[in-house]
Coordinates of C-alpha atoms in Angstrom, one line a residue:
M1 CA 135.3 141.4 109.0
S2 CA 138.8 141.9 107.5
D3 CA 140.3 139.2 109.8
R4 CA 138.1 136.5 108.6
R5 CA 139.6 133.5 106.5
Q6 CA 137.5 131.9 104.0
P7 CA 137.2 128.1 105.2
S8 CA 139.2 125.4 103.3
M9 CA 137.5 122.2 102.1
L10 CA 139.3 120.5 104.9
D11 CA 137.7 122.9 107.5
A12 CA 134.3 122.1 105.9
L13 CA 134.8 118.6 106.0
I14 CA 136.1 118.0 109.6
P15 CA 132.8 118.7 111.3
I16 CA 130.8 116.7 108.9
T17 CA 133.4 113.8 109.1
V18 CA 133.1 114.2 113.1
L19 CA 129.3 114.0 112.9
V20 CA 129.0 110.9 110.6
V21 CA 131.6 109.0 112.8
L22 CA 129.6 109.9 116.0
L23 CA 126.3 109.0 114.4
S24 CA 127.6 105.8 113.1
S25 CA 129.1 104.9 116.6
S26 CA 125.7 106.0 118.1
V27 CA 123.9 103.4 115.8
I28 CA 126.5 100.8 116.6
L29 CA 126.2 101.3 120.3
F30 CA 122.5 102.0 120.9
A31 CA 120.8 100.6 117.8
D32 CA 117.0 101.4 117.7
D33 CA 117.6 103.9 120.8
S34 CA 120.2 106.0 119.0
S35 CA 117.6 108.6 118.0
Y36 CA 116.5 109.1 121.7
G37 CA 119.5 111.0 123.1
P38 CA 122.8 109.5 121.5
N39 CA 122.2 111.3 118.0
Q40 CA 121.6 114.7 120.0
I41 CA 124.8 114.4 121.7
A42 CA 126.7 113.7 118.4
L43 CA 125.2 116.7 116.8
L44 CA 126.1 118.9 119.9
L45 CA 129.7 117.8 119.7
A46 CA 130.0 118.1 115.9
M47 CA 128.6 121.6 116.3
G48 CA 131.1 122.3 118.9
V49 CA 134.0 121.1 116.6
A50 CA 132.3 123.5 113.9
A51 CA 132.2 126.5 116.3
I52 CA 135.9 125.8 117.1
I53 CA 137.0 126.0 113.2
G54 CA 134.7 129.1 113.0
L55 CA 136.6 130.8 116.0
K56 CA 139.9 129.9 114.1
N57 CA 138.7 131.6 110.9
G58 CA 138.0 134.9 112.8
F59 CA 134.2 134.6 113.9
T60 CA 133.4 135.6 117.4
W61 CA 131.4 133.5 119.9
K62 CA 128.8 136.1 119.8
E63 CA 128.3 135.8 116.1
I64 CA 128.2 132.1 116.4
E65 CA 125.8 132.1 119.3
E66 CA 123.4 134.7 117.4
G67 CA 123.5 132.3 114.3
I68 CA 122.4 129.3 116.7
V69 CA 119.6 131.2 118.0
H70 CA 118.4 132.3 114.6
G71 CA 118.5 128.7 113.6
I72 CA 116.6 127.3 116.4
S73 CA 114.0 130.1 116.0
L74 CA 113.3 128.9 112.5
S75 CA 112.1 125.6 113.7
L76 CA 109.8 127.0 116.7
G77 CA 106.7 126.9 114.5
A78 CA 107.2 123.0 113.8
V79 CA 107.9 122.8 117.5
L80 CA 104.3 124.3 118.3
I81 CA 102.9 122.0 115.6
L82 CA 104.6 118.9 116.9
L83 CA 103.2 119.6 120.5
S84 CA 99.7 120.0 119.0
V85 CA 100.0 116.7 117.1
G86 CA 101.1 115.0 120.2
A87 CA 98.0 116.1 122.0
L88 CA 95.9 115.1 118.9
I89 CA 97.1 111.7 118.8
G90 CA 96.2 111.3 122.6
T91 CA 92.8 112.5 122.1
W92 CA 92.1 110.6 119.2
L93 CA 93.2 107.2 120.6
L94 CA 90.9 108.0 123.6
S95 CA 88.1 109.1 121.5
G96 CA 88.0 106.0 119.3
T97 CA 88.9 108.0 116.3
V98 CA 92.0 106.0 115.4
P99 CA 90.4 102.5 116.6
M100 CA 87.6 103.5 114.2
L101 CA 90.0 104.0 111.2
I102 CA 92.0 100.7 112.1
Y103 CA 88.6 98.9 112.2
Y104 CA 87.7 100.0 108.8
G105 CA 91.0 99.2 107.7
L106 CA 91.1 95.7 108.7
K107 CA 87.7 95.0 107.1
L108 CA 89.3 95.7 103.6
L109 CA 91.5 92.4 104.0
D110 CA 90.6 90.1 101.1
P111 CA 92.3 86.8 100.5
S112 CA 91.8 87.4 96.6
F113 CA 94.0 90.6 96.9
F114 CA 96.0 89.8 100.1
Y115 CA 99.2 91.8 99.2
A116 CA 97.3 95.1 97.7
A117 CA 94.8 94.9 100.7
T118 CA 97.9 94.5 103.3
C119 CA 99.4 97.7 101.5
I120 CA 96.2 99.6 101.8
I121 CA 95.4 98.5 105.4
C122 CA 99.0 99.6 106.7
A123 CA 98.6 103.0 104.7
I124 CA 95.2 103.7 106.5
V125 CA 96.5 102.8 109.9
A126 CA 99.9 104.7 109.4
M127 CA 98.0 107.7 108.2
S128 CA 95.6 107.7 111.1
I129 CA 98.6 107.3 113.9
G130 CA 101.4 109.0 111.9
S131 CA 103.8 106.3 112.8
S132 CA 105.4 103.6 110.3
W133 CA 107.1 101.9 113.1
T134 CA 104.1 101.3 115.3
T135 CA 101.9 100.3 112.2
A136 CA 104.7 97.7 111.2
A137 CA 105.1 96.4 114.8
T138 CA 101.3 95.8 115.5
V139 CA 99.4 95.3 112.2
G140 CA 102.3 94.5 110.1
V141 CA 103.0 91.8 112.4
A142 CA 99.5 90.5 112.6
L143 CA 99.7 90.4 108.7
I144 CA 102.9 88.6 108.4
G145 CA 101.3 86.0 110.7
V146 CA 98.3 85.9 108.2
A147 CA 100.6 85.4 105.3
N148 CA 102.1 82.3 107.0
G149 CA 98.6 81.0 107.7
M150 CA 97.7 81.6 103.9
G151 CA 101.0 80.2 102.3
M152 CA 101.8 83.7 100.9
S153 CA 105.2 85.0 100.6
E154 CA 106.7 86.7 103.4
A155 CA 109.1 89.0 101.5
V156 CA 106.2 90.2 99.4
T157 CA 104.1 90.7 102.3
A158 CA 106.9 92.6 104.2
G159 CA 107.2 94.9 101.1
A160 CA 103.4 95.5 101.1
I161 CA 103.7 96.6 104.7
V162 CA 106.5 98.7 104.4
S163 CA 105.0 100.4 101.3
G164 CA 101.9 101.1 102.8
A165 CA 103.1 101.9 106.2
Y166 CA 105.6 104.6 104.7
F167 CA 102.9 106.1 102.4
G168 CA 100.6 106.6 105.4
D169 CA 103.3 108.0 107.5
K170 CA 104.6 110.3 104.6
I171 CA 101.3 112.2 104.2
S172 CA 100.1 112.2 107.8
P173 CA 100.2 115.5 109.7
L174 CA 100.7 113.5 112.7
S175 CA 103.9 112.2 111.3
E176 CA 107.3 113.5 112.9
T177 CA 109.2 113.4 109.5
T178 CA 106.1 115.0 107.7
N179 CA 106.6 117.9 110.3
L180 CA 110.5 117.9 110.3
A181 CA 110.8 118.2 106.5
P182 CA 108.9 121.4 106.2
A183 CA 110.6 122.7 109.2
V184 CA 114.1 122.3 108.0
A185 CA 113.1 123.7 104.4
G186 CA 111.0 126.5 105.6
T187 CA 107.6 125.7 104.1
E188 CA 104.0 125.3 105.7
L189 CA 103.0 121.7 106.7
F190 CA 99.6 121.3 105.0
E191 CA 101.2 123.0 101.7
H192 CA 103.9 120.6 101.9
I193 CA 101.6 117.6 102.3
R194 CA 99.6 118.8 99.4
Y195 CA 102.5 119.2 97.3
M196 CA 103.8 115.9 98.1
L197 CA 100.6 114.2 96.8
W198 CA 101.5 114.9 93.2
T199 CA 104.4 112.4 93.5
T200 CA 103.2 110.2 96.4
I201 CA 99.5 109.3 95.1
P202 CA 100.6 108.2 91.6
S203 CA 103.5 106.1 93.1
F204 CA 101.0 104.6 95.6
I205 CA 98.5 103.5 92.9
L206 CA 101.2 102.0 90.9
A207 CA 102.5 100.3 93.9
V208 CA 98.9 98.8 94.7
L209 CA 98.5 97.7 91.1
L210 CA 101.8 95.9 91.3
F211 CA 100.7 94.0 94.3
V212 CA 97.4 93.3 92.6
I213 CA 99.3 91.6 89.8
V214 CA 101.8 89.8 92.0
G215 CA 98.8 88.5 94.2
L216 CA 97.1 87.0 91.1
N217 CA 99.7 84.3 90.9
A218 CA 99.5 83.7 94.5
S219 CA 97.7 80.8 96.2
G220 CA 96.6 80.0 99.6
Q221 CA 93.9 79.3 102.1
A222 CA 92.7 82.3 104.3
S223 CA 93.6 82.1 107.9
L224 CA 92.5 85.2 109.4
E225 CA 92.4 84.6 113.1
K226 CA 94.7 87.2 114.2
I227 CA 93.0 89.9 112.3
D228 CA 89.4 88.8 113.5
K229 CA 90.8 88.7 117.0
M230 CA 91.9 92.4 116.7
Q231 CA 88.6 93.6 115.2
R232 CA 86.8 91.7 118.1
L233 CA 88.8 93.5 121.0
L234 CA 88.1 96.9 119.0
E235 CA 84.5 96.4 119.2
A236 CA 84.7 95.0 123.0
N237 CA 86.9 98.2 124.1
F238 CA 85.1 100.8 122.1
E239 CA 81.8 102.3 121.1
L240 CA 82.6 102.1 117.5
S241 CA 80.4 104.4 115.2
P242 CA 81.0 106.5 112.0
V243 CA 80.4 109.6 114.1
L244 CA 83.9 109.0 115.7
L245 CA 85.3 110.1 112.3
V246 CA 83.9 113.8 112.8
P247 CA 87.2 115.0 114.2
L248 CA 89.1 113.7 111.2
I249 CA 86.5 115.3 108.8
V250 CA 86.9 118.7 110.6
L251 CA 90.7 118.5 110.5
L252 CA 90.4 117.8 106.8
A253 CA 88.0 120.5 106.1
L254 CA 90.3 123.1 108.0
A255 CA 93.3 121.8 106.1
I256 CA 91.5 122.2 102.7
R257 CA 90.3 125.7 103.6
K258 CA 94.2 126.6 104.1
V259 CA 93.7 127.3 107.9
P260 CA 97.2 127.2 109.5
A261 CA 98.4 123.9 110.8
F262 CA 98.8 124.8 114.4
P263 CA 95.2 126.1 115.0
T264 CA 94.0 123.2 112.7
V265 CA 95.4 120.6 114.7
S266 CA 94.7 121.9 118.0
I267 CA 91.2 122.2 117.3
G268 CA 91.2 118.7 116.1
A269 CA 92.8 117.8 119.5
L270 CA 90.3 119.6 121.5
L271 CA 87.4 118.2 119.7
G272 CA 88.9 114.7 120.2
G273 CA 88.9 115.4 123.9
L274 CA 85.1 116.1 123.8
W275 CA 84.6 113.1 121.6
A276 CA 86.1 110.9 124.0
A277 CA 84.0 112.4 126.9
W278 CA 80.9 112.1 125.1
F279 CA 81.3 108.9 123.2
Q280 CA 83.7 106.7 125.2
P281 CA 82.6 106.9 128.9
D282 CA 83.7 103.2 129.9
V283 CA 87.1 104.0 128.4
V284 CA 87.5 107.1 130.2
Q285 CA 86.2 105.7 133.6
N286 CA 88.7 102.8 133.2
L287 CA 91.6 105.3 132.8
A288 CA 90.3 107.6 135.7
Q289 CA 92.0 108.0 139.0
Q290 CA 90.4 105.8 141.8
G291 CA 87.6 107.7 143.4
R292 CA 86.9 110.0 140.5
E293 CA 83.6 109.6 138.5
G294 CA 81.5 111.7 136.1
W295 CA 82.5 114.9 134.6
L296 CA 85.7 115.1 137.2
A297 CA 86.8 111.7 135.7
S298 CA 86.3 112.9 132.1
V299 CA 88.2 116.2 132.7
T300 CA 91.3 114.5 134.3
V301 CA 91.6 111.8 131.8
V302 CA 91.1 114.1 128.6
W303 CA 93.4 116.6 130.2
T304 CA 96.2 113.7 130.7
S305 CA 95.6 112.5 127.2
L306 CA 96.6 115.9 125.8
F307 CA 99.9 116.3 127.7
N308 CA 100.8 112.7 128.4
G309 CA 98.7 110.6 126.1
V310 CA 97.0 107.3 127.1
T311 CA 97.8 103.8 128.1
L312 CA 95.1 101.3 127.4
D313 CA 94.9 97.8 128.6
T314 CA 92.7 95.7 126.0
G315 CA 94.2 92.4 127.3
N316 CA 96.0 92.1 124.0
A317 CA 99.7 93.3 124.0
D318 CA 99.8 94.1 120.2
L319 CA 96.5 96.3 120.3
D320 CA 97.8 97.8 123.5
D321 CA 100.9 99.0 121.7
L322 CA 98.9 100.4 118.8
L323 CA 96.4 102.2 121.0
S324 CA 98.7 103.4 123.5
G325 CA 100.7 106.9 123.2
G326 CA 100.5 110.4 122.3
G327 CA 100.4 113.4 124.4
M328 CA 102.6 116.4 124.1
S329 CA 105.3 114.6 126.1
S330 CA 105.7 112.0 123.5
M331 CA 107.0 114.8 121.0
L332 CA 109.8 116.2 123.4
N333 CA 112.3 113.8 122.1
T334 CA 111.7 114.8 118.4
I335 CA 111.9 118.4 119.5
W336 CA 115.2 118.0 121.3
L337 CA 116.5 116.3 118.1
I338 CA 115.3 119.3 116.0
I339 CA 117.0 121.9 118.4
C340 CA 120.4 120.0 118.2
A341 CA 120.0 119.4 114.5
M342 CA 119.0 123.0 113.8
S343 CA 122.0 124.1 116.0
F344 CA 124.5 122.3 114.1
G345 CA 123.0 123.4 111.0
A346 CA 123.1 127.0 112.1
V347 CA 126.8 126.8 113.2
V348 CA 128.0 125.3 109.8
E349 CA 126.1 127.7 107.9
K350 CA 127.0 130.7 110.0
T351 CA 130.7 130.0 109.6
G352 CA 130.5 129.3 105.8
L353 CA 131.6 125.5 106.1
L354 CA 128.2 124.6 104.6
K355 CA 128.4 126.9 101.6
R356 CA 131.9 125.6 101.1
V357 CA 130.8 121.9 100.6
V358 CA 127.6 122.7 98.8
T359 CA 129.5 124.8 96.0
V360 CA 131.5 121.8 95.2
F361 CA 128.6 119.2 95.2
L362 CA 126.3 121.5 93.1
R363 CA 128.8 122.2 90.3
G364 CA 126.7 121.9 87.0
A365 CA 123.5 121.7 88.6
K366 CA 121.5 124.4 86.9
T367 CA 118.1 122.8 86.3
A368 CA 115.3 121.4 88.6
G369 CA 116.1 118.1 87.6
G370 CA 119.9 118.4 88.6
M371 CA 118.8 120.1 91.9
V372 CA 116.2 117.6 92.9
T373 CA 118.4 114.6 92.0
R374 CA 121.3 116.0 93.9
T375 CA 119.2 116.5 96.8
M376 CA 117.7 112.9 96.6
L377 CA 121.2 111.5 96.2
T378 CA 122.4 113.1 99.3
C379 CA 119.3 111.9 101.3
L380 CA 120.3 108.5 100.2
G381 CA 124.0 108.9 100.9
T382 CA 123.1 110.4 104.4
N383 CA 120.8 107.2 105.2
L384 CA 123.7 105.0 104.0
I385 CA 126.4 106.8 106.0
T386 CA 124.6 108.1 109.3
A387 CA 122.0 105.3 109.4
D388 CA 119.5 107.6 110.5
Q389 CA 116.3 109.1 108.6
Y390 CA 116.3 112.2 110.6
M391 CA 119.5 112.9 109.6
S392 CA 118.6 112.4 105.9
I393 CA 116.2 115.1 106.1
V394 CA 118.2 117.7 108.2
M395 CA 121.6 117.6 106.7
P396 CA 120.3 117.8 102.9
G397 CA 117.8 120.6 104.2
R398 CA 120.2 122.7 105.5
M399 CA 122.8 122.2 102.7
Y400 CA 120.4 123.2 99.8
K401 CA 117.7 125.5 101.3
E402 CA 119.6 128.7 100.0
E403 CA 120.6 126.8 96.8
F404 CA 117.2 126.2 95.8
A405 CA 116.2 129.8 96.3
K406 CA 119.1 130.9 94.2
R407 CA 117.9 128.9 91.3
G408 CA 114.4 130.3 91.5
L409 CA 112.9 126.9 92.9
H410 CA 110.4 127.2 95.8
Q411 CA 111.2 125.6 98.9
L412 CA 108.5 123.2 98.5
N413 CA 110.4 121.5 95.8
L414 CA 113.1 121.2 98.6
S415 CA 110.8 119.7 101.3
R416 CA 109.1 117.3 99.0
S417 CA 112.8 116.0 97.8
L418 CA 113.8 115.5 101.4
E419 CA 110.9 113.1 101.9
D420 CA 110.8 111.4 98.5
G421 CA 114.8 110.7 99.1
G422 CA 115.0 110.7 102.7
T423 CA 112.0 109.2 104.6
L424 CA 111.4 106.6 101.8
T425 CA 114.9 104.9 101.4
S426 CA 115.8 104.6 105.1
P427 CA 113.9 101.2 105.5
L428 CA 115.5 99.7 102.6
I429 CA 119.1 99.8 104.2
P430 CA 119.6 97.0 106.6
W431 CA 122.0 99.0 108.9
N432 CA 119.8 102.1 109.0
T433 CA 117.7 102.3 112.1
C434 CA 114.5 102.0 110.1
G435 CA 115.7 98.9 108.2
A436 CA 116.9 97.2 111.3
Y437 CA 113.6 98.0 113.1
M438 CA 111.6 96.6 110.3
H439 CA 113.7 93.5 110.4
S440 CA 113.4 93.2 114.1
V441 CA 109.7 93.3 114.1
L442 CA 108.7 91.7 110.6
M443 CA 111.6 89.1 110.8
V444 CA 112.2 89.8 107.3
S445 CA 115.5 91.3 105.9
P446 CA 115.4 94.6 103.9
L447 CA 117.7 92.8 101.5
E448 CA 114.6 90.3 101.2
Y449 CA 111.8 92.8 100.8
I450 CA 113.6 95.6 99.1
F451 CA 112.4 94.6 95.7
F452 CA 108.9 94.4 96.8
A453 CA 108.7 97.7 98.6
F454 CA 107.2 99.0 95.3
F455 CA 106.1 102.4 96.8
N456 CA 109.6 103.1 98.3
L457 CA 111.2 102.4 95.2
I458 CA 108.8 104.0 92.6
N459 CA 108.3 107.3 94.4
P460 CA 112.0 108.6 94.3
V461 CA 112.3 107.8 90.6
L462 CA 108.8 109.3 89.7
A463 CA 109.9 112.5 91.6
I464 CA 113.2 112.9 89.6
I465 CA 111.2 112.1 86.3
Y466 CA 108.8 115.0 87.3
A467 CA 111.8 117.5 88.0
Y468 CA 113.3 116.9 84.8
L469 CA 110.3 117.1 82.7
G470 CA 109.1 120.2 84.9
I471 CA 106.0 118.6 86.3
K472 CA 104.5 120.2 89.3
I473 CA 107.8 122.3 89.7
L474 CA 107.1 125.6 91.6
R475 CA 109.2 128.3 90.8
I476 CA 109.9 131.8 92.3
P477 CA 111.8 135.0 91.0
V478 CA 115.4 134.6 91.1
P479 CA 117.0 137.0 93.6
S480 CA 119.4 139.4 92.2
P481 CA 122.9 139.4 93.1
D482 CA 122.7 142.5 95.2
V483 CA 119.7 140.9 97.2
A484 CA 121.8 137.6 97.5
K485 CA 124.5 139.2 99.3
T486 CA 122.5 141.1 101.9

């Protein structure tokens, strides 16, 4: 202990700088694929640099390794939830639960309130599948086509798509970022979602009202062929009935009763498998291996959907993209990213490098408003610099977790701020992976739709106002100095 040296600011900035350079290079070299391996390597290399600095300052490798193991162990609960979420997506796609939600969502489209309806439809679809990217690339693309046919603004339509997609993604227990934020902050998934609703629901309502107002001045003639075609394909490929929503109702009921997330999602996944075998025999049989029929086909197809998802062939490429996926295997890349991110965070925390940076940045932050504002600005800055929404959650989460507790602020304040500031600002930045992806599928630049992505703009501002006014800010006892040292 006596041989250890306190890290200098240069020590603290070196691994962070290395990480930023590597992550930026990753985005430049691999674009949308940067989160599927390149970013993980960047994190591990930056972790190695931090470990070398820790060794220089007197830490032993055994101490650093123990810190890594402890850091990874904090995320294992989220890993189990992510695996069960993957299984649930697979069985809900197969059972018709997700197709039923999409079908109902498309029925909401009304030419008189096109922008507002677009936002709501994308919200429903994103909430049901847990992916803003998939929503934008499928339903979003169709809605852009409808906007062109109706003579509506592409920029406003893109803003409505992004607003709805990120609202649904943000509050969906199936979303990767919605699982990642509480994992990093140390909160429980459904508590995190419930706490986010206080800033998310009012922001979404305001956004929808703004889309209604903007739409009142719009004119155009409905041309809904793409939407009608998608609805007909859903009817042709699935036995659609309100009973398909039972797995969703059961999941919501368990969540409301505060049953832990892992068993809740697992029960939902298994129920989806039973519903698939019972209500979608034709879909199951089409996916069954040659020569297998009846109960044997049902068992193998449902079993496969749990670990490897489903791949449907409806005759429409957009709908196939929307209704294919899921399975535990689909979550392995995210789990890989979490493990690498938690390892990097654990090393910079164990060696005192993280504390050195945080101490400087948090000077003068005494109130909840100051903490929430700094957290969200850090999330935005991370999105701007690293160009990756996952990093905008992981890095600030590791930086401020201990500081929130020191100031008597519950970790739910942190996990909510990570999503309000990190997840929602990522599609507004043209060079961020999310902004680049939205541009590539919607063919509308973030610089064009940024002022119409009302939900993504309102939510962070409202969250900061809440914090300064003390609205829905959870507090905990401030630890004594003696406790803080242990």
